[in-house]
């Protein structure tokens, strides 16, 4: 797709951005050493106590650069309809002109790093390649962990492999056009931010932010926004899904992918420790899955990433001991608190905060400070290979065969603990209607639904209606019996007093067990208006203190509420106009008629 060679693109970009130096990166340990030393010496990194947290670092960002910026994220397609009603759209020529003016001289006085990276194992047929140009050494080090950075990528490209040019600048030159120097900061960035994807030329341009998904361009920008476009063009699926292997006590394996909106506990589920004796979960990925038909007509999945960029607050010894063990060393922490012995802490790591903490802004902190010690979106960046329950096949070029797909949201009402779709088309409808109730006024009106179809709302690189059509097409191209079965789950249903009905965490394994037994055709299910529900006696509830009333409430289908839900879905679907696949309208009608019958 890219017409320029990597060398030509680098030369052209250097001419525009005017760095003082160009460094070609190779992902080696020597490079890690050199750049971590550089960042420690310039104050961007604090080296953590090597006895407690070897080879690990704390970075504190600018307080105005702490999260993905969805309102500054753009899909730049020639026609607005190709971005669709869920994306911010800009004309590609208009956006390129604007970005060229911003990138002009943006790297003056800085080093420009050229980072060749693979998403997926280098030799996997499902791998795709990219080259990120960045003026942030923090980004280079994070890319070392999150992707596979190597010269092997440049070799693949030189032999004709397609690649995605991904251009990033923090937008904070150290010299002006007259060569006058300005002082550096420990977290350079720009108040003006643009995260632009060009789905017709597979390019990414990101300006102004050094943080997370805005700057580590292999993640959301390439693996999801550009990835979804590549998937549509090439017949595969790029999804915001965790990926795990579930093993039964008899040793049977089930590979399961699951899509949840951000902040619904995906990393916890990816690292689940089942409370059911004999059941095991092995982690393959916690955020993204690329799913493609294989030569036998089955869907296989890889995790294109090589690391976790997990949210720290709430990750603790009680909630996710696997994650805590994963980050024992070789980890970059961003915006967490610093302890007096040179280690890290955040809310939820332990019950009580250690004394004499320094908060994420660098100020002394106590529980009386009135603000959290760690930023709510603070992060740990660490290699998948350090996860104590990593599946040996996480790095397999062939990926894993997919047995089931789960869709979940955070629903206090209506949606039962688990329901199986009748077929693929119904499963696509379940994915298209994922939503969560607003919990805080700041997110919108409390109680209203935030729609997040396929958990891809901020990540789909094209029209969401066309994306649903693509899912239907993939299903139609394969034999129904060879397709993964699709389930909807909801761990978050509440009773009338606002208390969670289901304990969640390790107990979610009971739901996974029922899913596995359905896959093995060991148990039947009861038809309902919204899909196939478990027969209660088939759920393994041994050792769980839950009353029959609560169980009935967890699976209750309130027909009036579902009629209302169907009305809201109709309103939502109307936004997609001609791009709404006919099958989605038919599924909605089926739901309505089922509600009057079943
Ligand atoms: O704010 C950020 O850049 C992080 S957002 C994020 C990070 C890791 C995995 N998923 C997400 C997300 O928003 O879905
Ligand atoms: Mn995510």
mmCIF file of N, CA and C in Angstrom, residues 116-130 143-150 152-153 156 218-219 222-223 236 243 284 288-291 301-307 384 393-399:
data_model
loop_
_atom_site.group_PDB
_atom_site.id
_atom_site.type_symbol
_atom_site.label_atom_id
_atom_site.label_comp_id
_atom_site.label_asym_id
_atom_site.label_seq_id
_atom_site.Cartn_x
_atom_site.Cartn_y
_atom_site.Cartn_z
ATOM 1 N N UNK A 116 10.991 -0.027 13.841
ATOM 2 C CA UNK A 116 10.271 -1.039 13.046
ATOM 3 C C UNK A 116 9.638 -2.066 13.971
ATOM 4 N N UNK A 117 8.339 -2.294 13.819
ATOM 5 C CA UNK A 117 7.665 -3.204 14.758
ATOM 6 C C UNK A 117 6.706 -4.148 14.036
ATOM 7 N N UNK A 118 6.565 -5.335 14.670
ATOM 8 C CA UNK A 118 5.579 -6.301 14.157
ATOM 9 C C UNK A 118 4.450 -6.390 15.152
ATOM 10 N N UNK A 119 3.230 -6.464 14.657
ATOM 11 C CA UNK A 119 2.091 -6.811 15.498
ATOM 12 C C UNK A 119 1.814 -8.275 15.178
ATOM 13 N N UNK A 120 2.038 -9.126 16.180
ATOM 14 C CA UNK A 120 1.972 -10.576 15.961
ATOM 15 C C UNK A 120 3.361 -11.127 15.763
ATOM 16 N N UNK A 121 3.531 -12.456 15.970
ATOM 17 C CA UNK A 121 4.851 -13.067 15.777
ATOM 18 C C UNK A 121 5.342 -12.825 14.344
ATOM 19 N N UNK A 122 6.630 -12.473 14.243
ATOM 20 C CA UNK A 122 7.210 -12.043 12.959
ATOM 21 C C UNK A 122 6.832 -12.962 11.798
ATOM 22 N N UNK A 123 6.834 -14.289 12.046
ATOM 23 C CA UNK A 123 6.585 -15.216 10.939
ATOM 24 C C UNK A 123 5.150 -15.714 10.867
ATOM 25 N N UNK A 124 4.251 -15.058 11.598
ATOM 26 C CA UNK A 124 2.852 -15.493 11.548
ATOM 27 C C UNK A 124 2.192 -14.966 10.275
ATOM 28 N N UNK A 125 1.374 -15.805 9.625
ATOM 29 C CA UNK A 125 0.623 -15.264 8.472
ATOM 30 C C UNK A 125 -0.324 -14.147 8.903
ATOM 31 N N UNK A 126 -0.657 -14.091 10.195
ATOM 32 C CA UNK A 126 -1.558 -13.045 10.682
ATOM 33 C C UNK A 126 -0.813 -11.779 11.121
ATOM 34 N N UNK A 127 0.523 -11.795 11.134
ATOM 35 C CA UNK A 127 1.271 -10.612 11.586
ATOM 36 C C UNK A 127 1.153 -9.485 10.556
ATOM 37 N N UNK A 128 1.226 -8.261 11.041
ATOM 38 C CA UNK A 128 1.290 -7.092 10.161
ATOM 39 C C UNK A 128 2.405 -6.199 10.693
ATOM 40 N N UNK A 129 2.979 -5.400 9.788
ATOM 41 C CA UNK A 129 4.182 -4.650 10.153
ATOM 42 C C UNK A 129 3.933 -3.134 10.123
ATOM 43 N N UNK A 130 4.724 -2.458 10.939
ATOM 44 C CA UNK A 130 4.627 -1.004 10.960
ATOM 45 C C UNK A 130 5.994 -0.413 11.246
ATOM 46 N N UNK A 143 7.273 0.750 23.222
ATOM 47 C CA UNK A 143 7.092 -0.101 22.016
ATOM 48 C C UNK A 143 7.924 -1.377 22.135
ATOM 49 N N UNK A 144 9.099 -1.290 22.776
ATOM 50 C CA UNK A 144 9.903 -2.496 23.036
ATOM 51 C C UNK A 144 9.049 -3.549 23.750
ATOM 52 N N UNK A 145 8.238 -3.084 24.710
ATOM 53 C CA UNK A 145 7.453 -4.020 25.532
ATOM 54 C C UNK A 145 6.169 -4.431 24.817
ATOM 55 N N UNK A 146 5.490 -3.465 24.223
ATOM 56 C CA UNK A 146 4.133 -3.726 23.710
ATOM 57 C C UNK A 146 4.110 -4.385 22.340
ATOM 58 N N UNK A 147 5.218 -4.264 21.583
ATOM 59 C CA UNK A 147 5.243 -4.819 20.221
ATOM 60 C C UNK A 147 6.537 -5.620 20.062
ATOM 61 N N UNK A 148 6.744 -6.166 18.879
ATOM 62 C CA UNK A 148 8.002 -6.850 18.603
ATOM 63 C C UNK A 148 8.831 -5.926 17.707
ATOM 64 N N UNK A 149 9.787 -5.233 18.330
ATOM 65 C CA UNK A 149 10.637 -4.293 17.586
ATOM 66 C C UNK A 149 11.866 -5.057 17.124
ATOM 67 N N UNK A 150 12.152 -5.064 15.819
ATOM 68 C CA UNK A 150 13.371 -5.758 15.364
ATOM 69 C C UNK A 150 13.729 -5.372 13.943
ATOM 70 N N UNK A 152 14.319 -7.529 11.859
ATOM 71 C CA UNK A 152 13.616 -8.531 11.046
ATOM 72 C C UNK A 152 12.421 -7.918 10.327
ATOM 73 N N UNK A 153 11.815 -6.916 10.948
ATOM 74 C CA UNK A 153 10.661 -6.259 10.326
ATOM 75 C C UNK A 153 11.111 -5.536 9.048
ATOM 76 N N UNK A 156 11.575 -8.004 6.315
ATOM 77 C CA UNK A 156 10.277 -8.409 5.734
ATOM 78 C C UNK A 156 9.793 -7.326 4.761
ATOM 79 N N UNK A 218 1.250 1.223 17.722
ATOM 80 C CA UNK A 218 0.920 -0.163 17.352
ATOM 81 C C UNK A 218 -0.381 -0.617 17.992
ATOM 82 N N UNK A 219 -0.808 0.061 19.047
ATOM 83 C CA UNK A 219 -1.929 -0.433 19.855
ATOM 84 C C UNK A 219 -3.268 -0.080 19.217
ATOM 85 N N UNK A 222 -3.024 1.277 15.222
ATOM 86 C CA UNK A 222 -2.760 0.298 14.160
ATOM 87 C C UNK A 222 -3.565 -0.981 14.349
ATOM 88 N N UNK A 223 -3.529 -1.552 15.586
ATOM 89 C CA UNK A 223 -4.127 -2.885 15.736
ATOM 90 C C UNK A 223 -5.640 -2.861 15.673
ATOM 91 N N UNK A 236 -10.654 -10.601 7.455
ATOM 92 C CA UNK A 236 -10.467 -11.020 8.839
ATOM 93 C C UNK A 236 -11.002 -9.958 9.805
ATOM 94 N N UNK A 243 -8.090 -12.637 25.118
ATOM 95 C CA UNK A 243 -8.012 -13.987 24.561
ATOM 96 C C UNK A 243 -7.442 -14.908 25.635
ATOM 97 N N UNK A 284 -3.678 -15.282 27.021
ATOM 98 C CA UNK A 284 -3.032 -15.083 25.704
ATOM 99 C C UNK A 284 -2.980 -13.580 25.392
ATOM 100 N N UNK A 288 -6.500 -7.032 22.727
ATOM 101 C CA UNK A 288 -6.758 -7.046 21.281
ATOM 102 C C UNK A 288 -6.601 -8.470 20.750
ATOM 103 N N UNK A 289 -7.522 -8.861 19.863
ATOM 104 C CA UNK A 289 -7.381 -10.157 19.177
ATOM 105 C C UNK A 289 -7.579 -9.942 17.683
ATOM 106 N N UNK A 290 -6.710 -10.557 16.895
ATOM 107 C CA UNK A 290 -6.900 -10.584 15.440
ATOM 108 C C UNK A 290 -7.362 -11.987 15.078
ATOM 109 N N UNK A 291 -8.479 -12.058 14.380
ATOM 110 C CA UNK A 291 -9.162 -13.335 14.158
ATOM 111 C C UNK A 291 -9.315 -13.541 12.650
ATOM 112 N N UNK A 301 -7.111 -17.187 16.195
ATOM 113 C CA UNK A 301 -6.863 -15.856 16.766
ATOM 114 C C UNK A 301 -5.429 -15.729 17.251
ATOM 115 N N UNK A 302 -4.882 -14.528 17.071
ATOM 116 C CA UNK A 302 -3.622 -14.177 17.732
ATOM 117 C C UNK A 302 -3.855 -12.911 18.557
ATOM 118 N N UNK A 303 -3.005 -12.739 19.568
ATOM 119 C CA UNK A 303 -2.917 -11.440 20.216
ATOM 120 C C UNK A 303 -1.779 -10.712 19.498
ATOM 121 N N UNK A 304 -2.068 -9.616 18.793
ATOM 122 C CA UNK A 304 -0.977 -8.962 18.058
ATOM 123 C C UNK A 304 0.044 -8.272 18.961
ATOM 124 N N UNK A 305 -0.319 -8.068 20.233
ATOM 125 C CA UNK A 305 0.576 -7.332 21.132
ATOM 126 C C UNK A 305 1.564 -8.273 21.830
ATOM 127 N N UNK A 306 2.589 -7.673 22.430
ATOM 128 C CA UNK A 306 3.582 -8.459 23.182
ATOM 129 C C UNK A 306 3.625 -8.039 24.637
ATOM 130 N N UNK A 307 2.760 -7.094 25.007
ATOM 131 C CA UNK A 307 2.803 -6.605 26.390
ATOM 132 C C UNK A 307 1.429 -6.211 26.899
ATOM 133 N N UNK A 384 4.205 -9.594 28.128
ATOM 134 C CA UNK A 384 3.333 -10.762 28.336
ATOM 135 C C UNK A 384 4.120 -11.947 28.869
ATOM 136 N N UNK A 393 1.238 -20.975 24.031
ATOM 137 C CA UNK A 393 0.967 -20.665 22.618
ATOM 138 C C UNK A 393 0.736 -19.177 22.343
ATOM 139 N N UNK A 394 0.988 -18.331 23.344
ATOM 140 C CA UNK A 394 0.705 -16.901 23.132
ATOM 141 C C UNK A 394 1.515 -16.343 21.970
ATOM 142 N N UNK A 395 2.675 -16.960 21.721
ATOM 143 C CA UNK A 395 3.612 -16.467 20.713
ATOM 144 C C UNK A 395 3.593 -17.342 19.459
ATOM 145 N N UNK A 396 2.609 -18.246 19.399
ATOM 146 C CA UNK A 396 2.608 -19.201 18.282
ATOM 147 C C UNK A 396 2.192 -18.504 16.984
ATOM 148 N N UNK A 397 2.988 -18.651 15.915
ATOM 149 C CA UNK A 397 2.631 -18.002 14.647
ATOM 150 C C UNK A 397 1.270 -18.458 14.123
ATOM 151 N N UNK A 398 0.865 -19.677 14.472
ATOM 152 C CA UNK A 398 -0.413 -20.195 13.955
ATOM 153 C C UNK A 398 -1.606 -19.690 14.750
ATOM 154 N N UNK A 399 -1.370 -19.067 15.893
ATOM 155 C CA UNK A 399 -2.476 -18.619 16.735
ATOM 156 C C UNK A 399 -3.224 -19.809 17.321
#
